[in-house]
Tab-separated table of C-alpha atoms and ligand atoms in Angstrom:
chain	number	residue	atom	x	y	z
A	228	UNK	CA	103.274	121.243	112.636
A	229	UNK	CA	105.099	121.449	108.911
A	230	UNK	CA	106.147	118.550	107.752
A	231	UNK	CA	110.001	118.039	108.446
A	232	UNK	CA	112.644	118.521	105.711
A	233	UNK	CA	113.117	114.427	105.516
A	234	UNK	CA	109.123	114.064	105.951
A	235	UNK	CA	108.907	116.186	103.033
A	236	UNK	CA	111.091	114.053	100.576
A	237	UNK	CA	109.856	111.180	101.671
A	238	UNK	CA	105.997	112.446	100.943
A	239	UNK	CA	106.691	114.391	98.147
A	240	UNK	CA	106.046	112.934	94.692
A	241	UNK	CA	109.301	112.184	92.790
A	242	UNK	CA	109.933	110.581	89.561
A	243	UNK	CA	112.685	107.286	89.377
A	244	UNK	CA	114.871	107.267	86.332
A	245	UNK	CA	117.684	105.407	87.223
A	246	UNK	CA	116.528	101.974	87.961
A	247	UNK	CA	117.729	98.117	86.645
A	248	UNK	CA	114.850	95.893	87.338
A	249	UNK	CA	117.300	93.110	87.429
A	250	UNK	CA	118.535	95.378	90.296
A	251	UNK	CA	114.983	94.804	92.262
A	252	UNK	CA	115.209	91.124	92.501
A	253	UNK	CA	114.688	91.087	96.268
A	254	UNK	CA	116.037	87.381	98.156
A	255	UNK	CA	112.600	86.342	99.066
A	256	UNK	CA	111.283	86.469	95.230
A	257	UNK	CA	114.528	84.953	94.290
A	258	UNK	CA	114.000	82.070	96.446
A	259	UNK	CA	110.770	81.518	95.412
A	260	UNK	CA	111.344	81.791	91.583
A	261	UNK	CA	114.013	79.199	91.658
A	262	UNK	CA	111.530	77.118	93.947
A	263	UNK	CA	109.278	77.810	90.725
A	264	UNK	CA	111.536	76.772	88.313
A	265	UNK	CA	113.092	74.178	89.558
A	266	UNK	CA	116.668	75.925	89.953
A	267	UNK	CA	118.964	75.290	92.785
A	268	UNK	CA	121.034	78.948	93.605
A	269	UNK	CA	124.390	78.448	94.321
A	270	UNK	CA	122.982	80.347	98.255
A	271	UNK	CA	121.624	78.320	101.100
A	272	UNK	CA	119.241	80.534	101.839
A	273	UNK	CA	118.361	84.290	102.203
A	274	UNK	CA	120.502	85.061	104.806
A	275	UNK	CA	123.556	83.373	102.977
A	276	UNK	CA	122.191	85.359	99.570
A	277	UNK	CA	122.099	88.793	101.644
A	278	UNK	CA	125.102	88.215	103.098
A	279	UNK	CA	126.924	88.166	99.873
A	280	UNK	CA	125.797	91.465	99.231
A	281	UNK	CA	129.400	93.241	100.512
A	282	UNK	CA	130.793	94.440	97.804
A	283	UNK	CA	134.698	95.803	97.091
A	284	UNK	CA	133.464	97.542	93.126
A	285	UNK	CA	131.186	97.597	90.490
A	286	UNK	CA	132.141	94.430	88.896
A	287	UNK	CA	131.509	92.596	92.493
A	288	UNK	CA	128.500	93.465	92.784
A	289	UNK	CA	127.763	93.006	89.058
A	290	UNK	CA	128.897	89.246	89.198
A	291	UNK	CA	126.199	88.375	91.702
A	292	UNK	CA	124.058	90.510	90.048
A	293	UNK	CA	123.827	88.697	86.814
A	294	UNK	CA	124.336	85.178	88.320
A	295	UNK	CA	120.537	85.705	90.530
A	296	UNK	CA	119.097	86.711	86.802
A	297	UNK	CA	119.331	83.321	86.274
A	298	UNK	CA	115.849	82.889	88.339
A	299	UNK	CA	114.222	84.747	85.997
A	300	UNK	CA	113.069	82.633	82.943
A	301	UNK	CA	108.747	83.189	82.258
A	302	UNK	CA	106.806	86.215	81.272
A	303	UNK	CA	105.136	85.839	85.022
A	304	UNK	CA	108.805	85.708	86.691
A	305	UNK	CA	109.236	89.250	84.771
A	306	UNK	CA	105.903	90.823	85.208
A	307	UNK	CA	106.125	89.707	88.780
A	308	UNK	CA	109.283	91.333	89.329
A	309	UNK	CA	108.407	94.342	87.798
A	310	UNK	CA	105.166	94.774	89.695
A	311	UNK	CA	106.777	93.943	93.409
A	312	UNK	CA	109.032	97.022	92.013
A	313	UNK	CA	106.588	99.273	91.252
A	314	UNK	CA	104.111	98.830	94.208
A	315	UNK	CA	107.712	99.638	96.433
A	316	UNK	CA	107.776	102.675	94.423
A	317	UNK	CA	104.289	103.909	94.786
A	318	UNK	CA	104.498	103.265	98.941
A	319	UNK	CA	107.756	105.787	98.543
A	320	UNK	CA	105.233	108.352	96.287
A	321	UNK	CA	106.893	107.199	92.717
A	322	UNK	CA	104.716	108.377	90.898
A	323	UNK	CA	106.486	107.714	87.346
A	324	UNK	CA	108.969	105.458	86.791
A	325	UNK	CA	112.464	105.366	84.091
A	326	UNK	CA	113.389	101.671	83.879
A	327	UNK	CA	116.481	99.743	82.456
A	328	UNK	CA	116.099	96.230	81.407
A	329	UNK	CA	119.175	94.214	80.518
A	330	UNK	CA	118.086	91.874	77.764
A	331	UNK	CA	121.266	90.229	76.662
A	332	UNK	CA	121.425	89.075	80.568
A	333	UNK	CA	118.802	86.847	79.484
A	334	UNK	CA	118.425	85.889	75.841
A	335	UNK	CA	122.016	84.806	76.628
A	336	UNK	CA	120.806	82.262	78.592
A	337	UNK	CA	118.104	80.994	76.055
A	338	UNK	CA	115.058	83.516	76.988
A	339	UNK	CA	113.787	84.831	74.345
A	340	UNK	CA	113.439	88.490	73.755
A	341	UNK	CA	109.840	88.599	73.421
A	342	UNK	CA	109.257	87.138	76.691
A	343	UNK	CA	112.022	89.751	78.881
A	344	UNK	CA	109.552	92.509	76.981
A	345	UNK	CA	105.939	90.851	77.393
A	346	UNK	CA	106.776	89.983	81.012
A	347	UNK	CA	107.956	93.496	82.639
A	348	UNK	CA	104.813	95.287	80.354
A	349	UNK	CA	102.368	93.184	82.048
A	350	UNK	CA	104.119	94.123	85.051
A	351	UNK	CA	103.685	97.826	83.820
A	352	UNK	CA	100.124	97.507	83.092
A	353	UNK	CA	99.650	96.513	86.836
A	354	UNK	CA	101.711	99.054	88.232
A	355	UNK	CA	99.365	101.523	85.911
A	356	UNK	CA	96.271	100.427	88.491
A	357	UNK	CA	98.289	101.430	90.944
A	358	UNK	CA	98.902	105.205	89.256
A	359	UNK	CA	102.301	104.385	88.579
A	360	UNK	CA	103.334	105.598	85.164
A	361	UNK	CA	106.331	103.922	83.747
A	362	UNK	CA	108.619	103.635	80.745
A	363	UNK	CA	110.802	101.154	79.640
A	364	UNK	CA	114.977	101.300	78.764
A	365	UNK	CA	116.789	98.679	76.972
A	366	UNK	CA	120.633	98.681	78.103
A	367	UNK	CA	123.235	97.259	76.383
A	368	UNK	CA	125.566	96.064	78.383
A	369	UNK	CA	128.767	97.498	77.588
A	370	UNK	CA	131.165	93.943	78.519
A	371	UNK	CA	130.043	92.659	75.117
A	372	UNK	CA	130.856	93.495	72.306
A	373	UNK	CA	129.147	95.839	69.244
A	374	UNK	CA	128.466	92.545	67.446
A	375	UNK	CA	126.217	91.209	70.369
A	376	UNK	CA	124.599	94.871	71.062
A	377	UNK	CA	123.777	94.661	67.306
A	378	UNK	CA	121.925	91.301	67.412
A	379	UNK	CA	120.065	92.321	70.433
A	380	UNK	CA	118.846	95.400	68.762
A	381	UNK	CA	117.678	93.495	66.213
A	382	UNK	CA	115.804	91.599	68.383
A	383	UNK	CA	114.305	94.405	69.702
A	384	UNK	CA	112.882	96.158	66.744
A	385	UNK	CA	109.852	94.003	66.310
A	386	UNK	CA	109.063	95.555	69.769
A	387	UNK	CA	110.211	98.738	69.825
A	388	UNK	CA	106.901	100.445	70.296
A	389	UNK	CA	107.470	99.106	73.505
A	390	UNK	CA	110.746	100.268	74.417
A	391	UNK	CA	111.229	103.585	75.022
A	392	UNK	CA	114.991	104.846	75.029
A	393	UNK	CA	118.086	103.083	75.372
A	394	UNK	CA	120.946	102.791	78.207
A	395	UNK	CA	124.400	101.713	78.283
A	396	UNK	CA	125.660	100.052	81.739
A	397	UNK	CA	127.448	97.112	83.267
A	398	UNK	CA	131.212	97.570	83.622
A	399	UNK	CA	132.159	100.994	83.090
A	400	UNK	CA	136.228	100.560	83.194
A	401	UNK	CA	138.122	99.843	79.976
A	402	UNK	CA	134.767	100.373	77.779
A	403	UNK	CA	134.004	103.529	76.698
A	404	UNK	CA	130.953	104.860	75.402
A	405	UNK	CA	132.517	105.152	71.684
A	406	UNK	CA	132.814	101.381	71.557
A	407	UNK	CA	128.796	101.581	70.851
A	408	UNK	CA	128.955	104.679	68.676
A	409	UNK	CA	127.211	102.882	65.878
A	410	UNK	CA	124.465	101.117	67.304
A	411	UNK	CA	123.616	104.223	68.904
A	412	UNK	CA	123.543	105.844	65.951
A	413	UNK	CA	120.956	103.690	64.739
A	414	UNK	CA	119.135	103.744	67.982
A	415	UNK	CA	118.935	107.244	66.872
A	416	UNK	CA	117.649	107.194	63.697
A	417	UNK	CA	115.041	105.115	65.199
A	418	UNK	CA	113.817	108.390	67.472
A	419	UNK	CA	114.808	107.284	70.191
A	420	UNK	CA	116.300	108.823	73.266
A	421	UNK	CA	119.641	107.626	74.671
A	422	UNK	CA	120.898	107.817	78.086
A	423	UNK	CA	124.311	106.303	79.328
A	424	UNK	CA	126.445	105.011	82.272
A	425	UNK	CA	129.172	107.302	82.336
A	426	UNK	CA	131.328	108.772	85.114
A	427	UNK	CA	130.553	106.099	88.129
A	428	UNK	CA	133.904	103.922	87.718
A	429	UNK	CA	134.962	105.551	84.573
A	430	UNK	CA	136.985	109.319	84.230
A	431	UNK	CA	135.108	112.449	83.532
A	432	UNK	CA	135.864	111.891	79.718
A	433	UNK	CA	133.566	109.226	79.534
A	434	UNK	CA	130.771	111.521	80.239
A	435	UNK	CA	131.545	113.538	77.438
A	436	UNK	CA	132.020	110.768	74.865
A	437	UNK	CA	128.574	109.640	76.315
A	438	UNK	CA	127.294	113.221	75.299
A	439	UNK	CA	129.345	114.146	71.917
A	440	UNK	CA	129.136	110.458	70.276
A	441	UNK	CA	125.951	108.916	71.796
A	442	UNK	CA	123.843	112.409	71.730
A	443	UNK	CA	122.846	111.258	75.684
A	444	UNK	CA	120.189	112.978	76.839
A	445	UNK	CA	121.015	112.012	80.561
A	446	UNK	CA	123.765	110.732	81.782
A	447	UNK	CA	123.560	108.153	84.844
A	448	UNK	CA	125.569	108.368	87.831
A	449	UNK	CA	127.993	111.155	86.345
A	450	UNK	CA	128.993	111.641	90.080
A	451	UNK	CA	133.025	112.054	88.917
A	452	UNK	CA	132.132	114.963	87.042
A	453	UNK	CA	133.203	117.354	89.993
A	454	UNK	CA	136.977	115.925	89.035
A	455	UNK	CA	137.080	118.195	85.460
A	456	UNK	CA	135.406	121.579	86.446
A	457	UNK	CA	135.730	122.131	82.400
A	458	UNK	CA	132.899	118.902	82.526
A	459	UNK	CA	130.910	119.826	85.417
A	460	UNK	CA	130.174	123.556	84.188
A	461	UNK	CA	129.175	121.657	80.934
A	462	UNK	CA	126.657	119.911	82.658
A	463	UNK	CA	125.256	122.823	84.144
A	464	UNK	CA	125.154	125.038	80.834
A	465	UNK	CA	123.638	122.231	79.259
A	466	UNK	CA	120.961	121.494	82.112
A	467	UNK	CA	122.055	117.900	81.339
A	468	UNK	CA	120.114	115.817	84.015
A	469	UNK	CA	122.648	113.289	86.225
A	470	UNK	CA	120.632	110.355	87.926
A	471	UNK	CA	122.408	110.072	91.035
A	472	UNK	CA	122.358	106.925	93.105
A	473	UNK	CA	123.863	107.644	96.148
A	474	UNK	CA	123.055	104.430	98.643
A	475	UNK	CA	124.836	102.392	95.444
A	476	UNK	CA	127.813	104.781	95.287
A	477	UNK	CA	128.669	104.323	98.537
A	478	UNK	CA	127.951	100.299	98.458
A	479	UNK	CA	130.480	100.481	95.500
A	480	UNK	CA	133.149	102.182	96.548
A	481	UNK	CA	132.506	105.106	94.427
A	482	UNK	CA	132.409	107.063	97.594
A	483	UNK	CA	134.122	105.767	100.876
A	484	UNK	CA	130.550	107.031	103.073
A	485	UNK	CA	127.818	109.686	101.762
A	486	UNK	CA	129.656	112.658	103.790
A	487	UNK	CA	132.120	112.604	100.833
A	488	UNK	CA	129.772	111.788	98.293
A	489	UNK	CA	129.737	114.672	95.217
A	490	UNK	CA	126.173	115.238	95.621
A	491	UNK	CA	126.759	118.226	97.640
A	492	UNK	CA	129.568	119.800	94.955
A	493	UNK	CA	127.323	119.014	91.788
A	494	UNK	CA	124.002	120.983	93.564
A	495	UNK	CA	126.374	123.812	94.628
A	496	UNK	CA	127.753	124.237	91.062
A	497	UNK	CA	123.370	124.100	89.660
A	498	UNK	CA	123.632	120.432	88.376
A	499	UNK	CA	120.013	119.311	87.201
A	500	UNK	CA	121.040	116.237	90.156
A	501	UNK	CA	118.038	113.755	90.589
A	502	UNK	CA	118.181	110.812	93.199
A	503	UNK	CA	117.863	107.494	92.584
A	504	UNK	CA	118.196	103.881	93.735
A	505	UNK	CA	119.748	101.998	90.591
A	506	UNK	CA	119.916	98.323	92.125
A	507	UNK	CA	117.980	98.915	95.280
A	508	UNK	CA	117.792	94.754	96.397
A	509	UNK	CA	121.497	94.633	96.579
A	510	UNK	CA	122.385	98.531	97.435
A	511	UNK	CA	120.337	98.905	100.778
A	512	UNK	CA	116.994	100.190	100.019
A	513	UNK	CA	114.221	102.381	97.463
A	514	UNK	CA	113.823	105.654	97.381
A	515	UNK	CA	113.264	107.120	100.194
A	516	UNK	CA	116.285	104.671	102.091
A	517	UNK	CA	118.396	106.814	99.780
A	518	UNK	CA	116.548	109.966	101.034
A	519	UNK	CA	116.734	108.991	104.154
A	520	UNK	CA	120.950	108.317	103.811
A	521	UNK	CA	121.504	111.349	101.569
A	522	UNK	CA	119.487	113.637	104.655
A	523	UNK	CA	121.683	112.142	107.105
A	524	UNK	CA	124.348	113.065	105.892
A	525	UNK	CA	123.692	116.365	104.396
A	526	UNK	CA	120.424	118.057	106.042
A	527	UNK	CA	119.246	119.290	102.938
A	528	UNK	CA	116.365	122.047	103.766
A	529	UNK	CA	112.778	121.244	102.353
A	530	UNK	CA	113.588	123.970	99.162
A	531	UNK	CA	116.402	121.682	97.985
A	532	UNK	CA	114.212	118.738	98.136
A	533	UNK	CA	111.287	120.283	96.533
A	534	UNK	CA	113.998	121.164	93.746
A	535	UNK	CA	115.109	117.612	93.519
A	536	UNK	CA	111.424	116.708	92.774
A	537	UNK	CA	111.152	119.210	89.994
A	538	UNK	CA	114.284	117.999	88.527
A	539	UNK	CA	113.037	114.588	88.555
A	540	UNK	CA	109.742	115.513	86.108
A	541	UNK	CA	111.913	117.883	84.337
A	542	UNK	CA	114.721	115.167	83.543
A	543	UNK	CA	111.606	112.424	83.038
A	544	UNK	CA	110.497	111.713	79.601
A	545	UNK	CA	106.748	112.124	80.570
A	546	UNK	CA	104.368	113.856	78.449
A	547	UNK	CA	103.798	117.892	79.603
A	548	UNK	CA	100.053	116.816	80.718
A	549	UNK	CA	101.313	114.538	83.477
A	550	UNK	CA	104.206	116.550	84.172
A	551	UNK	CA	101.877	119.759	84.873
A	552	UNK	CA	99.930	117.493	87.122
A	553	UNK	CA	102.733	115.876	89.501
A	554	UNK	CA	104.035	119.497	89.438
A	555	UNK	CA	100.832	120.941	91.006
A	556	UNK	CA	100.641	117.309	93.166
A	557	UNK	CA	104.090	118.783	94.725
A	558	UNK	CA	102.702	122.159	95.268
A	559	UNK	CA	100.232	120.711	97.699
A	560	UNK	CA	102.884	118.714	99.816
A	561	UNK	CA	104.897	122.558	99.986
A	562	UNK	CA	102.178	123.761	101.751
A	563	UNK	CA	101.604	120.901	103.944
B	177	HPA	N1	126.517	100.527	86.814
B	177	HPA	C1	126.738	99.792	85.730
B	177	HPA	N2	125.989	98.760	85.398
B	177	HPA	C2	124.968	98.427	86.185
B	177	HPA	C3	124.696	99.144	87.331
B	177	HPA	C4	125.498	100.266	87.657
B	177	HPA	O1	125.325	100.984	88.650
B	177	HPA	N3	123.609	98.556	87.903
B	177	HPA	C5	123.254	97.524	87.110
B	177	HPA	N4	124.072	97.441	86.073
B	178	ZN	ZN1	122.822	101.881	87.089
């Protein structure tokens, strides 16, 4: 017997490159951080912390978000949270990962820079064992202002051989991408690759300002594109990738269930669309929970999944060695 269509995605190897590790903080290694550290949540316990999880928007969700960061606070706390990520993503056949980091979450609250960065690379190094390749995004979140993106980049560039490419995310509304058109500019001249937030909670034009002011080489979420054909039939000509995050679209309100999601309407028109799982401790599950929700609703046939794969090392920023090899790795799941 062939593998089924949702067997298949969930088998298949598949690149992630649309993931906050902030986002990963699960309740039980948030409990036992604080029980590490000495900090008292404001949640009685994991059930009371889960149950907060219903969310109207992006800045809901966002508010809890950054207030269970504050677990976080030694190079262990990060690498551990990076590597409970990563081993999730290698039992869902991740086999390369894309990952944001939100320093100014924490050096706000007195962590240094140096140990966000030393902390999720030792988690790195483990996931590595594992055969889990992984890179490493700094965001700036886009609340603050240029001043404060500015000081954190400084504070990056004694590790920047480390870091990989930089992100824009955290509210969307209200801040468009041109508000950071200098720092990226000098994120740039650096040589390194940008990505942004653009088109989740924010209009179509956002996307492009993401793309004609930041140079974004991806643009993450991008799911209101299908609201400005002009944009959309950019996308395609440009074979910009989009990482869609469908389980956290629908969490957020972006989408009022995954029948109506734009996931459909992007594929039709030959988006480069990837899937995703963006904050999966607070949206409902990894990757293959999003597989499983997108398949539900849509009963994709294996060939579109396969696709999805390919777009995934095609949109990744992984050398053309590793790329070939995941490539020929997805070959072998076709023919199971
Ligand atoms: N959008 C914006 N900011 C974020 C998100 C998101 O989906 N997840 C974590 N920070
Ligand atoms: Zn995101």
């Amino acid at each position: 017997m062939p593998l089924s269509a949702l067997e298949f995605a969930c088998r298949m190897p598949k690149a992630e490159l649309h993931l906050h590790i902030e986002g990963t903080l699960e309740p039980d290694l948030a409990f036992r951080l604080a029980r590490r550290n000495g900090i008292t949540l404001p949640y009685a316990d994991e059930k009371a912390l889960h149950a907060a999880k219903n969310f109207t928007d992006l800045q809901s969700f966002l508010d809890l978000y950054y207030a269970c960061a504050d677990v976080l606070r030694s190079e262990e706390d990060f690498a551990d949270l990076m590597s409970a990520y990563l081993e999730r993503a290698h039992a869902d056949h991740v086999v390369h990962a894309e990952i944001f980091f939100d320093p100014q979450t924490h050096t706000a609250r007195g962590i240094p820079f140096g140990t966000v960065v030393r902390g999720l690379t030792e988690g790195m190094r483990r996931g590595r064992d594992l055969g889990v390749s992984s890179r490493l995004i700094l965001c700036f979140l886009r609340h603050l202002g240029e001043a404060d993106a500015w000081a954190t980049l400084a504070e990056a560039e004694p590790y920047l051989d480390q870091i990989d490419g930089f992100g824009l995310d955290s509210s969307e509304r209200g801040h468009p991408p041109a508000k950071f058109a200098r720092v990226f500019a000098r994120v740039r001249a650096f040589g390194k690759p940008v990505v942004a937030h653009a088109g989740e909670e924010g209009p179509p034009a956002y996307i492009v300002e993401a793309l004609d002011v930041l140079n974004a080489r991806r643009i993450d979420h991008g799911v209101r594109a299908v609201e400005d054909p002009a944009v959309l039939a950019r996308l395609v000509r440009e074979r910009v990738p989009l990482t869609v995050c469908p389980l956290s679209n629908v969490r957020l309100c972006v989408f009022p269930n995954m029948t109506a999601h734009s996931l459909p309407r992007l594929l039709d028109a030959g988006a480069l669309v990837t899937i995703n799982s963006d904050d999966p401790a607070y949206f409902g599950g990894y990757m293959n929970d999003n597989i499983r929700a997108v398949q539900d609703a849509f009963k994709w046939d294996r060939a579109t999944w396969a696709q999805i794969a390919r777009n995934s090392f095609a949109a990744s920023w992984a050398g053309a060695g590793d790329r070939a090899r995941w490539e020929r790795d997805l070959e072998a799941v076709v023919a199971m």
